[in-house]
CSV table of C-alpha atoms in Angstrom, one decimal:
chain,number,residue,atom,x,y,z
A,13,UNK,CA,3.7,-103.4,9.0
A,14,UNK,CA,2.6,-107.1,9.6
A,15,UNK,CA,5.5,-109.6,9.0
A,16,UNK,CA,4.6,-113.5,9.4
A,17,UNK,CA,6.0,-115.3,12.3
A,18,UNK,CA,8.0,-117.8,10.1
A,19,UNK,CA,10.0,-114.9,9.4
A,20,UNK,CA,11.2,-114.5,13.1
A,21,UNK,CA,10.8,-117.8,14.2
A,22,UNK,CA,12.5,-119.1,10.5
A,23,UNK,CA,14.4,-117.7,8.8
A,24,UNK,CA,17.8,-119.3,9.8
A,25,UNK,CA,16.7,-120.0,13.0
A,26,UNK,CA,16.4,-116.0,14.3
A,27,UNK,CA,13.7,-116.9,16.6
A,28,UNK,CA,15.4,-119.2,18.3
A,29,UNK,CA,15.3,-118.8,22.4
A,30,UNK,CA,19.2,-118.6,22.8
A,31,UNK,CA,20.4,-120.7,20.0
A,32,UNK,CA,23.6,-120.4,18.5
A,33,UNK,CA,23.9,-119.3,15.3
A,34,UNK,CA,25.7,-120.6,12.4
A,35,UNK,CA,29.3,-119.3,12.0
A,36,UNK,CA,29.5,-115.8,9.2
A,37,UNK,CA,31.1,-116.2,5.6
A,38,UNK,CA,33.5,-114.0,4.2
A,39,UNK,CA,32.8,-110.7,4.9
A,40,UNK,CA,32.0,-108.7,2.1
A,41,UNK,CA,33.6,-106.1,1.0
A,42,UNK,CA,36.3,-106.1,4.0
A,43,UNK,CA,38.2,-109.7,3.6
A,44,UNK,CA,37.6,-112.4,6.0
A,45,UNK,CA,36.0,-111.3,8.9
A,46,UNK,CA,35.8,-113.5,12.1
A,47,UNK,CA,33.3,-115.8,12.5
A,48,UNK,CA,30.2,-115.4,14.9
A,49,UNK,CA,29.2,-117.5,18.1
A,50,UNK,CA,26.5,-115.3,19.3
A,51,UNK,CA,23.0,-116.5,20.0
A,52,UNK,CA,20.3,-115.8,16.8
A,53,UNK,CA,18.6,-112.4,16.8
A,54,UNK,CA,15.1,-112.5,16.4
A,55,UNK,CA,13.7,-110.8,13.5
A,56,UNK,CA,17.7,-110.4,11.6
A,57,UNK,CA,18.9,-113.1,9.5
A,58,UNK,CA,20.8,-116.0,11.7
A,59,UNK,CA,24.4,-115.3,9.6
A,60,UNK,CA,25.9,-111.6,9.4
A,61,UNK,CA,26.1,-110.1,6.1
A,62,UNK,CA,29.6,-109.4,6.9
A,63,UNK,CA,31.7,-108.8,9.6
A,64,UNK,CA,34.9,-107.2,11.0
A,65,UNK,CA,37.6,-108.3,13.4
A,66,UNK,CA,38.1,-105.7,16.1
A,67,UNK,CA,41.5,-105.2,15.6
A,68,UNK,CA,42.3,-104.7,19.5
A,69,UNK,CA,41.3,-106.1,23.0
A,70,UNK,CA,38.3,-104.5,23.2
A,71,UNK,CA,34.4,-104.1,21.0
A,72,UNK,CA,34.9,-101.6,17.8
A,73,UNK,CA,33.0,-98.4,18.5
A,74,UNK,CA,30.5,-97.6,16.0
A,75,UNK,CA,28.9,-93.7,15.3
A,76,UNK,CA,25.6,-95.0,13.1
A,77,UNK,CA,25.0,-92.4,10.5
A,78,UNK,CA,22.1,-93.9,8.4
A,79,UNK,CA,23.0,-96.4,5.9
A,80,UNK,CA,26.6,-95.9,7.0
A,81,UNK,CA,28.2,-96.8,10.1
A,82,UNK,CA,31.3,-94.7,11.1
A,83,UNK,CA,34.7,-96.4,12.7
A,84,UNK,CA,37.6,-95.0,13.7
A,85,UNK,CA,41.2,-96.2,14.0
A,86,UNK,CA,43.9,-95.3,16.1
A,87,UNK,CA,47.9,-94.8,15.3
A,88,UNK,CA,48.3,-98.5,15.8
A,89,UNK,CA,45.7,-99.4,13.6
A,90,UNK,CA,43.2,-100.5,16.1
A,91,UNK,CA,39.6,-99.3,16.2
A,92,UNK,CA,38.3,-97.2,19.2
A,93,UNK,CA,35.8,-98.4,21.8
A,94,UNK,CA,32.5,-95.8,22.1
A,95,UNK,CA,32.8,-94.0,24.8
A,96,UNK,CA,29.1,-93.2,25.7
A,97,UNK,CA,26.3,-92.5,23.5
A,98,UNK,CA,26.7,-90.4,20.8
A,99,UNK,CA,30.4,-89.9,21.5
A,100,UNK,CA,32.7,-92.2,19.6
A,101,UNK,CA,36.4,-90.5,21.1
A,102,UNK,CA,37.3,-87.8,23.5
A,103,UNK,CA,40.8,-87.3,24.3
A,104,UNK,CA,42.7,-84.4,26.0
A,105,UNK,CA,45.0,-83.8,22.9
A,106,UNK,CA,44.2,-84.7,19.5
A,107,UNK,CA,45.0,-88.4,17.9
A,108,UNK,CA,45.5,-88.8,14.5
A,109,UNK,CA,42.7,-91.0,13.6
A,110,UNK,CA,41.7,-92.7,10.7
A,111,UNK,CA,37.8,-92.6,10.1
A,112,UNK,CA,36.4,-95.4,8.1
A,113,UNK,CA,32.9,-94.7,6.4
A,114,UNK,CA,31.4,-98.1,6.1
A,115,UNK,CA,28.3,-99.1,3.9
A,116,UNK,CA,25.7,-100.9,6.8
A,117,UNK,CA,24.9,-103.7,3.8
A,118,UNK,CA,28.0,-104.6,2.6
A,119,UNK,CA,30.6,-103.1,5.3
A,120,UNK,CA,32.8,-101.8,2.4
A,121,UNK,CA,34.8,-98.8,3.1
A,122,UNK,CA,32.9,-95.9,1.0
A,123,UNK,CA,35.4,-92.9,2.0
A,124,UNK,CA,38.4,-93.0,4.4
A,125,UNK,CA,39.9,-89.7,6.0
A,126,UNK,CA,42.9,-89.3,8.3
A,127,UNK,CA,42.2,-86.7,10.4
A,128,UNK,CA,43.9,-84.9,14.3
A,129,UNK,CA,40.7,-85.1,16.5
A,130,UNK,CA,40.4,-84.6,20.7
A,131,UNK,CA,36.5,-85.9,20.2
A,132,UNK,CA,33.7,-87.6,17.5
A,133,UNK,CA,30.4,-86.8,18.2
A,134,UNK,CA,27.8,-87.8,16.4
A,135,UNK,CA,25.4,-84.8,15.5
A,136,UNK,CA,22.4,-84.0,12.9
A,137,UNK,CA,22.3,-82.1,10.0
A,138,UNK,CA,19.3,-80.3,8.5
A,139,UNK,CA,16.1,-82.5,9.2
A,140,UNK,CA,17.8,-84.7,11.5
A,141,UNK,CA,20.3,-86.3,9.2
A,142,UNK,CA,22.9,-87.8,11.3
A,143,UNK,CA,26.4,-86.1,10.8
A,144,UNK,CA,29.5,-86.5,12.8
A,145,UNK,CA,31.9,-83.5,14.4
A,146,UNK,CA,35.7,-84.0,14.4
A,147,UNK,CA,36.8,-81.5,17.3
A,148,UNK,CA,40.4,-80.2,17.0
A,149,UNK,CA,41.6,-77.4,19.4
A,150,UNK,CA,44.5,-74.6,18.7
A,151,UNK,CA,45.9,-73.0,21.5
A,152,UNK,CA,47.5,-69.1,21.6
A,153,UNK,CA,50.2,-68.7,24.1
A,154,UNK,CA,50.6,-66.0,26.8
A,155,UNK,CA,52.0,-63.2,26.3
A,156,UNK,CA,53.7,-62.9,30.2
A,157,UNK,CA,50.2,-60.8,31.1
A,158,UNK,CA,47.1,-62.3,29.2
A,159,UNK,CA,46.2,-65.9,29.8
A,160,UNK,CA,47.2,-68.4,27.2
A,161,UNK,CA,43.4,-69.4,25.0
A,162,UNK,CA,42.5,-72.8,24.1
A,163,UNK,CA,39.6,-72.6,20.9
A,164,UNK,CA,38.1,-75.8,19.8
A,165,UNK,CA,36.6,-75.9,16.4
A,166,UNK,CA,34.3,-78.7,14.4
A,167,UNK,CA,34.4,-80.0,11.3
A,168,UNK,CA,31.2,-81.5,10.3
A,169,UNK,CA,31.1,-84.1,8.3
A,170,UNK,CA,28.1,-86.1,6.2
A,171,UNK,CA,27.7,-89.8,6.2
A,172,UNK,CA,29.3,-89.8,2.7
A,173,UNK,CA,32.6,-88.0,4.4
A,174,UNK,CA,32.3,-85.2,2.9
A,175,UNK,CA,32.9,-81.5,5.0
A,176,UNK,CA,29.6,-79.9,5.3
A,177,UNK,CA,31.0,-76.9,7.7
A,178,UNK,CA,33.1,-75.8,9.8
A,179,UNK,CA,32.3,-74.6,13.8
A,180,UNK,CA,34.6,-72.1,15.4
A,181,UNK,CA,34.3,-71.6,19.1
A,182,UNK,CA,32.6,-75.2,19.4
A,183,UNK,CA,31.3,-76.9,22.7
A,184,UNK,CA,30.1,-80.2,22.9
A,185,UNK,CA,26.3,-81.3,22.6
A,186,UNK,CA,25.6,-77.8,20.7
A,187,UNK,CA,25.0,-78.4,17.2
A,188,UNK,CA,21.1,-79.7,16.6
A,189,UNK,CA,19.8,-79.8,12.8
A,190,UNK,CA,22.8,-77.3,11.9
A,191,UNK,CA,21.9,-74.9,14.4
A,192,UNK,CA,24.1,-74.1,17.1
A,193,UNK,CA,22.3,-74.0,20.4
A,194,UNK,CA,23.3,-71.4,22.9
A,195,UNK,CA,22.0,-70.9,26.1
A,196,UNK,CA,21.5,-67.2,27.5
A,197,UNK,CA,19.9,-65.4,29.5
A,198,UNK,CA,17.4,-68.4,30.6
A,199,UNK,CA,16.2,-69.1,27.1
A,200,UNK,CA,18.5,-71.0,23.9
A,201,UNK,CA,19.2,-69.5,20.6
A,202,UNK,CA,19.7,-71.1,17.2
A,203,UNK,CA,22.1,-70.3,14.6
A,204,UNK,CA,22.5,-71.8,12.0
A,205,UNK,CA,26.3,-72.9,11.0
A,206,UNK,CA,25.8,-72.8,7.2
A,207,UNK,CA,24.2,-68.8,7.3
A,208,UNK,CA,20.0,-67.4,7.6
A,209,UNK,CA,18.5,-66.2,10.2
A,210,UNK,CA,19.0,-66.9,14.1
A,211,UNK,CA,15.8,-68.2,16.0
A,212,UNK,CA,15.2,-67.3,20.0
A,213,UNK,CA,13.2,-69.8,21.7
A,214,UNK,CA,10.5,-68.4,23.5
A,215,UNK,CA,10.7,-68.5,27.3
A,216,UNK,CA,8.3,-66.3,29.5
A,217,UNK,CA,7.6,-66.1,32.7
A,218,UNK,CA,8.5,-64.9,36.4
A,219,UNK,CA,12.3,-66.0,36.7
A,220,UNK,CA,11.8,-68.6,33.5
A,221,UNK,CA,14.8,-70.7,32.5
A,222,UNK,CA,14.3,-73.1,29.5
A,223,UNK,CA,17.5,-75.3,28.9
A,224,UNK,CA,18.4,-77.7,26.5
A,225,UNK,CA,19.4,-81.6,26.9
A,226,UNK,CA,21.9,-82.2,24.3
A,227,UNK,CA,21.7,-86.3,24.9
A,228,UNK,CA,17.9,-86.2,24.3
A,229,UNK,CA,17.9,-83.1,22.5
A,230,UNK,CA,15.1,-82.0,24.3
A,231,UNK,CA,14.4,-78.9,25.4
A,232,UNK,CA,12.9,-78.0,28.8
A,233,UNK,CA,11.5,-75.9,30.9
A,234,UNK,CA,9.4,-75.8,34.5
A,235,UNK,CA,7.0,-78.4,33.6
A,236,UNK,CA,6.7,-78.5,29.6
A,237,UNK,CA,9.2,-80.8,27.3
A,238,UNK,CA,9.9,-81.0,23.9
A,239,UNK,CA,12.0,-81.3,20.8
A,240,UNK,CA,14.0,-78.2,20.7
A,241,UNK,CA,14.0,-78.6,16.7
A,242,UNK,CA,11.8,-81.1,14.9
A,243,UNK,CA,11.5,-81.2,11.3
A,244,UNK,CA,10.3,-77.7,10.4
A,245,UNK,CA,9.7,-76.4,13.7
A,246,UNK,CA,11.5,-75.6,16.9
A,247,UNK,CA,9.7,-75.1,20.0
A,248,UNK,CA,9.1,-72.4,23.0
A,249,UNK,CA,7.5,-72.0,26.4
A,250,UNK,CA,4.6,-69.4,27.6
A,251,UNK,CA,4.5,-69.0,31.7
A,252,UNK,CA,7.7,-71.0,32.0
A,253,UNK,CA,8.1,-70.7,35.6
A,254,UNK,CA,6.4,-72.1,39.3
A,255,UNK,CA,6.1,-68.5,40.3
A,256,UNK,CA,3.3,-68.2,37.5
A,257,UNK,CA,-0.4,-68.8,37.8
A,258,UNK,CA,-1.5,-69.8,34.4
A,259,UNK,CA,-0.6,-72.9,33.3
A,260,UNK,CA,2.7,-73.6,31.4
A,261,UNK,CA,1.9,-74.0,27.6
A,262,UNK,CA,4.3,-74.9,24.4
A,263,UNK,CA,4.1,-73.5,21.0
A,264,UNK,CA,5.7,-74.5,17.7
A,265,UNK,CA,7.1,-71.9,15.8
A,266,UNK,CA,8.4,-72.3,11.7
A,267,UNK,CA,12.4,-72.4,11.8
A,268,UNK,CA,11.9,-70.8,8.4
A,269,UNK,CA,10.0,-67.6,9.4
A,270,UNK,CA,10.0,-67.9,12.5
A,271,UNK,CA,6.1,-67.8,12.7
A,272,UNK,CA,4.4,-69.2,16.0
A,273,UNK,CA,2.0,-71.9,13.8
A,274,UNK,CA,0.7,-73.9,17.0
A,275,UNK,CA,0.6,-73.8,21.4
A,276,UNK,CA,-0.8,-76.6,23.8
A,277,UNK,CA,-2.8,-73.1,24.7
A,278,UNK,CA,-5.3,-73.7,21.7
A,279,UNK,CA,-5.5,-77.7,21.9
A,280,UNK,CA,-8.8,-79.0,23.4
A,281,UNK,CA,-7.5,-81.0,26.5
A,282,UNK,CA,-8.3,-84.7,25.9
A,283,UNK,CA,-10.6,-86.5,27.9
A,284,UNK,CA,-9.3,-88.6,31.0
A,285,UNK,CA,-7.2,-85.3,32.3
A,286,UNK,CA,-8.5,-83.9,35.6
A,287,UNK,CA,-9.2,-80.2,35.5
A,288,UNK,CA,-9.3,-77.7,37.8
A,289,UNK,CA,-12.1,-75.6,38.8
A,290,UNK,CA,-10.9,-72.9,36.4
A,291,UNK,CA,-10.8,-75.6,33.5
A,292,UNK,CA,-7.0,-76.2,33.3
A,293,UNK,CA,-5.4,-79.6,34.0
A,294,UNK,CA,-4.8,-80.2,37.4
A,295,UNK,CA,-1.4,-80.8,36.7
A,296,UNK,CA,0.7,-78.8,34.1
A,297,UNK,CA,3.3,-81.3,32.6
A,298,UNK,CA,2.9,-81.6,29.8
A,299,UNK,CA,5.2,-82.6,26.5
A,300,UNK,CA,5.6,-82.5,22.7
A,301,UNK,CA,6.3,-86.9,21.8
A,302,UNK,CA,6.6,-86.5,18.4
A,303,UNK,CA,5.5,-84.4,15.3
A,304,UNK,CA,4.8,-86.3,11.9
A,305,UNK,CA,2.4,-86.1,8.8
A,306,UNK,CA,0.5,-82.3,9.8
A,307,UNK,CA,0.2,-84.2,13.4
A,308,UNK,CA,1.6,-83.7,17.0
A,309,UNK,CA,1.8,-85.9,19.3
A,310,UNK,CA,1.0,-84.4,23.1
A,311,UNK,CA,1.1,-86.0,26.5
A,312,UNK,CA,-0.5,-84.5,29.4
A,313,UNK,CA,-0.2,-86.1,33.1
A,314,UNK,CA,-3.7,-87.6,34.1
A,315,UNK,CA,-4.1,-85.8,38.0
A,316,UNK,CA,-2.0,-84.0,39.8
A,317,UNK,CA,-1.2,-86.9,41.9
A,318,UNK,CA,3.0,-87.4,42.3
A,319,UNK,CA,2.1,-91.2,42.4
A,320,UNK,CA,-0.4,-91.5,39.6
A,321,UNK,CA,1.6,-92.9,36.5
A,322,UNK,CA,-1.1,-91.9,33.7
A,323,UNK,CA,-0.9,-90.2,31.5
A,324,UNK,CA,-3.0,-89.5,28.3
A,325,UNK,CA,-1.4,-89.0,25.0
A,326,UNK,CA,-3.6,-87.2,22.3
A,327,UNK,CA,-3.2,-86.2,18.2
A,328,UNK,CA,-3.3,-82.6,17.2
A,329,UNK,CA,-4.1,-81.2,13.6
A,330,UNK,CA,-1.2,-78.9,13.2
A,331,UNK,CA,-2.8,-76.7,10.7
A,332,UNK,CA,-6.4,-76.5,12.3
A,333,UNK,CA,-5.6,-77.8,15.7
A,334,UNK,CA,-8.4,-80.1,15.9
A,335,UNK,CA,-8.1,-83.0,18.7
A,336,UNK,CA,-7.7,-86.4,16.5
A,337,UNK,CA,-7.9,-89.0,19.3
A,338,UNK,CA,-6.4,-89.7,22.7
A,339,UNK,CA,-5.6,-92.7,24.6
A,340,UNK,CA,-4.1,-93.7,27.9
A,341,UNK,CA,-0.1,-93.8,27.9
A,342,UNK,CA,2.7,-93.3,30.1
A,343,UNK,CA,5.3,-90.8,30.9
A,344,UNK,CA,8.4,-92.1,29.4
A,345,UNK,CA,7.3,-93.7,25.9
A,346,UNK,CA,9.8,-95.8,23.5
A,347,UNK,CA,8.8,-95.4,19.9
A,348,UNK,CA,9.3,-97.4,17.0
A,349,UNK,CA,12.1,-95.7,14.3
A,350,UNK,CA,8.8,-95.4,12.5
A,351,UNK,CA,6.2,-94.1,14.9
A,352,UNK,CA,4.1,-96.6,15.0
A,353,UNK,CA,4.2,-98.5,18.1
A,354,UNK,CA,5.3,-97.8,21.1
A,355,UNK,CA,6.4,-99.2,24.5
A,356,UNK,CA,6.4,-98.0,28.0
A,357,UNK,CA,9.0,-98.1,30.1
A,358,UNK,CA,9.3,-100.4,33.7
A,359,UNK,CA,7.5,-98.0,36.6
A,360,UNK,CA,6.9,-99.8,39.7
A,361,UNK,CA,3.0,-98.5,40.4
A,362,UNK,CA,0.3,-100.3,41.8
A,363,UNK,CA,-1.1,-100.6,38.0
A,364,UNK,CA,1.4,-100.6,36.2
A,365,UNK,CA,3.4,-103.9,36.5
A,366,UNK,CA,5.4,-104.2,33.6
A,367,UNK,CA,5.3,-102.7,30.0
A,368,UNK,CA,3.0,-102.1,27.2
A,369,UNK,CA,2.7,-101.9,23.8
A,370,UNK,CA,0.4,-100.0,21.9
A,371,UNK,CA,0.2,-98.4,17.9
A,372,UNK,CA,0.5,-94.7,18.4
A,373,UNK,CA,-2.0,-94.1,15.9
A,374,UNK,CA,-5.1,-95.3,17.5
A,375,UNK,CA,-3.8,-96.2,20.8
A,376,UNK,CA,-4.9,-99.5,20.6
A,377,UNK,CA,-3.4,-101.6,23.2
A,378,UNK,CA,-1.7,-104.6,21.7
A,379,UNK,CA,-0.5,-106.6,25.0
A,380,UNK,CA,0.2,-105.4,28.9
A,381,UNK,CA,2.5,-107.1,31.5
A,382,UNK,CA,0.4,-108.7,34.7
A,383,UNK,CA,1.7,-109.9,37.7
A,384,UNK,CA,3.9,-113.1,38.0
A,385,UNK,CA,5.6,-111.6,35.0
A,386,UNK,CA,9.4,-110.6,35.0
A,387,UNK,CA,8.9,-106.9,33.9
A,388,UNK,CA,10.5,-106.2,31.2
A,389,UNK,CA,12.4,-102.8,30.6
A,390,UNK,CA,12.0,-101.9,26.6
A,391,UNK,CA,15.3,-101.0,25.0
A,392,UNK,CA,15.0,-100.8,21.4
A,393,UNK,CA,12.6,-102.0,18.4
A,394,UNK,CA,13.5,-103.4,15.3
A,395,UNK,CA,13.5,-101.0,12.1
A,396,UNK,CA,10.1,-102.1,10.9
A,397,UNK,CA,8.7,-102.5,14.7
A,398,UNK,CA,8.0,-106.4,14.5
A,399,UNK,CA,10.6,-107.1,17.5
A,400,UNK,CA,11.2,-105.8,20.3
A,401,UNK,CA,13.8,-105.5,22.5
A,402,UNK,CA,14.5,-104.9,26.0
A,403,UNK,CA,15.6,-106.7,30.1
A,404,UNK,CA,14.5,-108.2,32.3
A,405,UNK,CA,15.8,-109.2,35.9
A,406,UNK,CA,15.6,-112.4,37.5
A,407,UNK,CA,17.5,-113.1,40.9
A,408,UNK,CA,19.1,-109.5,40.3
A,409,UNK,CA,20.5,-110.4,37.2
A,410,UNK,CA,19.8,-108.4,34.2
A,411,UNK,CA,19.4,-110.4,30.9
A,412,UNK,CA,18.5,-109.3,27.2
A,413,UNK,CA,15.2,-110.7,25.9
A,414,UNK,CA,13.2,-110.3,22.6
A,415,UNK,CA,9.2,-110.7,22.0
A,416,UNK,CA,7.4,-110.2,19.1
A,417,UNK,CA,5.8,-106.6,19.2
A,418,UNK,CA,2.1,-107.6,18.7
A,419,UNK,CA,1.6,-110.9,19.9
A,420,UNK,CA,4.3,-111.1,23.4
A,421,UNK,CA,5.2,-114.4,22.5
A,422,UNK,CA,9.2,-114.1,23.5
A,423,UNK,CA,11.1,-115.1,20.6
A,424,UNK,CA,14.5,-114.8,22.2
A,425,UNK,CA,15.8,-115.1,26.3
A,426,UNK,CA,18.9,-114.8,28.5
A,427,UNK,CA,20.4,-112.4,25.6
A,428,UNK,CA,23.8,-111.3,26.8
A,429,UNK,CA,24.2,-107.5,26.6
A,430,UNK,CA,26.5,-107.2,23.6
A,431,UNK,CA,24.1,-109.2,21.7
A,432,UNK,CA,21.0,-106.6,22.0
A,433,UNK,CA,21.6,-105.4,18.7
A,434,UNK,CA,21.6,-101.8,17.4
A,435,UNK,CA,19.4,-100.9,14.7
A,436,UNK,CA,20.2,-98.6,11.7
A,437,UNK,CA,16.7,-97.3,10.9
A,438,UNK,CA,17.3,-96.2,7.5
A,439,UNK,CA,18.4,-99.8,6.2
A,440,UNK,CA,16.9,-102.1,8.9
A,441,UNK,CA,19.9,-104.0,9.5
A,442,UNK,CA,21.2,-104.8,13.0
A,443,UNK,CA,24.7,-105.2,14.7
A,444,UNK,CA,26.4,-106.2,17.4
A,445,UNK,CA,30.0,-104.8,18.6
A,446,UNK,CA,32.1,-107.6,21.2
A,447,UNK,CA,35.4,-108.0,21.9
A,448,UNK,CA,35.6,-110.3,18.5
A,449,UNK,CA,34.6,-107.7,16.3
A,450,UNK,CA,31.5,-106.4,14.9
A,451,UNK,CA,29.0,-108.2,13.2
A,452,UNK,CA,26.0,-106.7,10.4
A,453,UNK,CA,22.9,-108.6,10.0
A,454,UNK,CA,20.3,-107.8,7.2
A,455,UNK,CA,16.4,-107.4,8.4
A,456,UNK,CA,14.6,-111.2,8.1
């Protein structure tokens, strides 16, 4: 994980504090492409590896599918803007569309498919591998007495283009690891789209309702907050409701046998939570952060307190359920792609002036914000976690800014928005979309 400063503050001048860098060659493996007049991006070589002109008036939307990033082109051969996270097109009728498969290193064109699509939506495949759904709708008219029926269904696609199923009766936001989520009767159910068995999320309790967050793809219930799927496991709720008087608890099941493996119920509460007189936390939030290597990763809120922002994160043995170690954290966390560090997010409390960053392992503090600091609101890391970037706002204005992950030193200031680059985990390149075009940089 340790990477030498030369390579962020070398390197072709990617460490430079708002430096310009050096027009792109040739694009490879898609002609010329235009040339780019951005500023360097710390810890991503100072020239693209390649580049494309927009082909409109406005920045080429861009699904990222791992090791291949996904464009779309219009009837007049100009690519689509994203609309939103996670949703490259959503129109009322469908658009013939041309979707261009592009290789993140080289930005050659591995597949092409002309398809008639009213959305693209990017979606996950078994153990999370990114997939996109083309949506097309077919409509049956009335018959003078029953009313005419719009269905939608989704064809889901791999990052290599090819079909990996298809999704009748489809609704936006509902396909998670190839299960289709459904919501009824206050708890979710999976199916998966490719056949074996359905799984029902566990959701007790007095008037318990446990949803799922498609944009997060979270799932949620009074007080408790997890991964819905992750990995081999999905997750449920015991006492998942305000009227009950035990405390809220989440268990892990197996999404292959559907076997209940782990619950917060059995995990020794860390040290640093306040209890109650009974022995329970005095406050019952609690949520899953991430499960990886045999481990889970579990935040509890400190006290009960509505304006105390500590929390205290803590490592689980999956298979024996032993307490590994806990540290002090926050309630909304930023990880790494690869787990390994991690950020806080920008709460205003009396301790808690800025951001942090820690290694998720240990919880060893690497650097805090203090006073007389702009605080700094983390948006993304680099693929191998040596950059960091995120805002800050000076005079009300909101600039991009990039410091190196263990050392704070700020590599990188007054960063326009455009130019916070995206960051395709699986290769570790980076790339900006403006109204010029988009532009691929390889990891320095």
């Amino acid at each position: 994980m340790s990477l030498a400063l030369a390579l962020l503050t070398g390197c072709g001048g990617g460490g430079t504090a708002g430096g310009k860098a050096a027009p792109a060659p040739a694009a490879k493996g898609t002609g010329q492409g235009p040339a780019y007049q951005g500023p360097a991006l710390p810890g991503f070589t100072a020239q693209p590896a390649w580049s494309l002109h927009a082909g409109g008036t406005s920045a080429p939307g861009v699904l990222d599918l791992g090791s291949t990033l996904l464009l779309a082109k219009n009837a007049q051969g100009g690519y689509v803007n994203t609309l939103s996270e996670g949703m490259l097109y959503d129109s009322q009728e469908a658009d013939p569309l041309t979707l261009e498969f592009r290789d993140v290193k080289t930005g050659a064109v591995r597949t092409s498919l002309k398809v008639q699509a009213k959305t693209l939506e990017a979606v996950t495949w078994h153990h999370g591998t990114p997939a996109v759904a083309v949506t097309a709708s077919t409509t049956t008219a009335s018959d003078g007495l029953t009313e005419a029926k719009t269905t939608t269904t989704a064809t889901v696609y791999g990052a290599d283009g090819h079909e990996l199923a298809k999704v009748p009766s489809y609704k936006t936001g509902t396909l998670l690891d190839g299960y289709r989520v459904e919501e009824t009767d206050g708890t979710l159910r999976l199916t998966p789209v490719d056949g074996g068995p359905a799984r029902t999320v566990t959701c007790t309790g007095t008037a318990a309702r446990c949803t799922y967050d498609a944009r997060t793809g979270a799932a949620d219930a009074s007080v408790g907050h997890a991964p819905l799927i992750s990995g081999d496991y999905y997750a449920g709720f015991l006492n998942a409701s305000n009227y009950q008087t035990a405390p809220e608890q989440i268990t892990l099941s197996e999404l292959a046998t559907g076997k209940q493996v782990w619950s917060t119920d059995q995990a020794k509460v860390p040290p640093g939570v306040e209890l109650d007189d009974k022995g329970h936390p005095k406050s019952e939030e609690v949520r899953i952060l991430r499960i990886a290597d045999g481990k889970v990763l579990v935040g509890r809120k400190a006290g009960a307190s509505l304006s105390s922002g500590s929390w205290i994160d803590a490592w689980y043995d999956l298979k024996t359920g032993a307490l590994l170690t806990s540290y002090k954290s926050a309630q909304e966390v930023l990880f790494s792609p690869s787990g390994d560090f991690a950020a806080r997010d920008t709460v205003k409390f009396e301790d808690f002036p800025g951001t942090a960053v820690w290694q998720t392992a240990d919880g060893k503090q690497l650097w805090e914000q203090h006073d007389g600091e702009h605080p700094l609101d983390p948006v993304r890391f680099t693929a191998d976690g040596s950059v960091l970037y995120g805002e800050t706002e000076d005079s009300g204005s909101k600039t991009g800014i990039a410091v190196d992950t263990r050392t704070k030193k700020v590599l990188a200031k007054n960063l326009p928005e455009d130019n916070l680059p995206s960051v395709d985990a699986a290769t570790g390149y980076g790339y900006v979309t403006t109204a010029a075009g988009l532009f691929a940089f390889a990891p320095a």
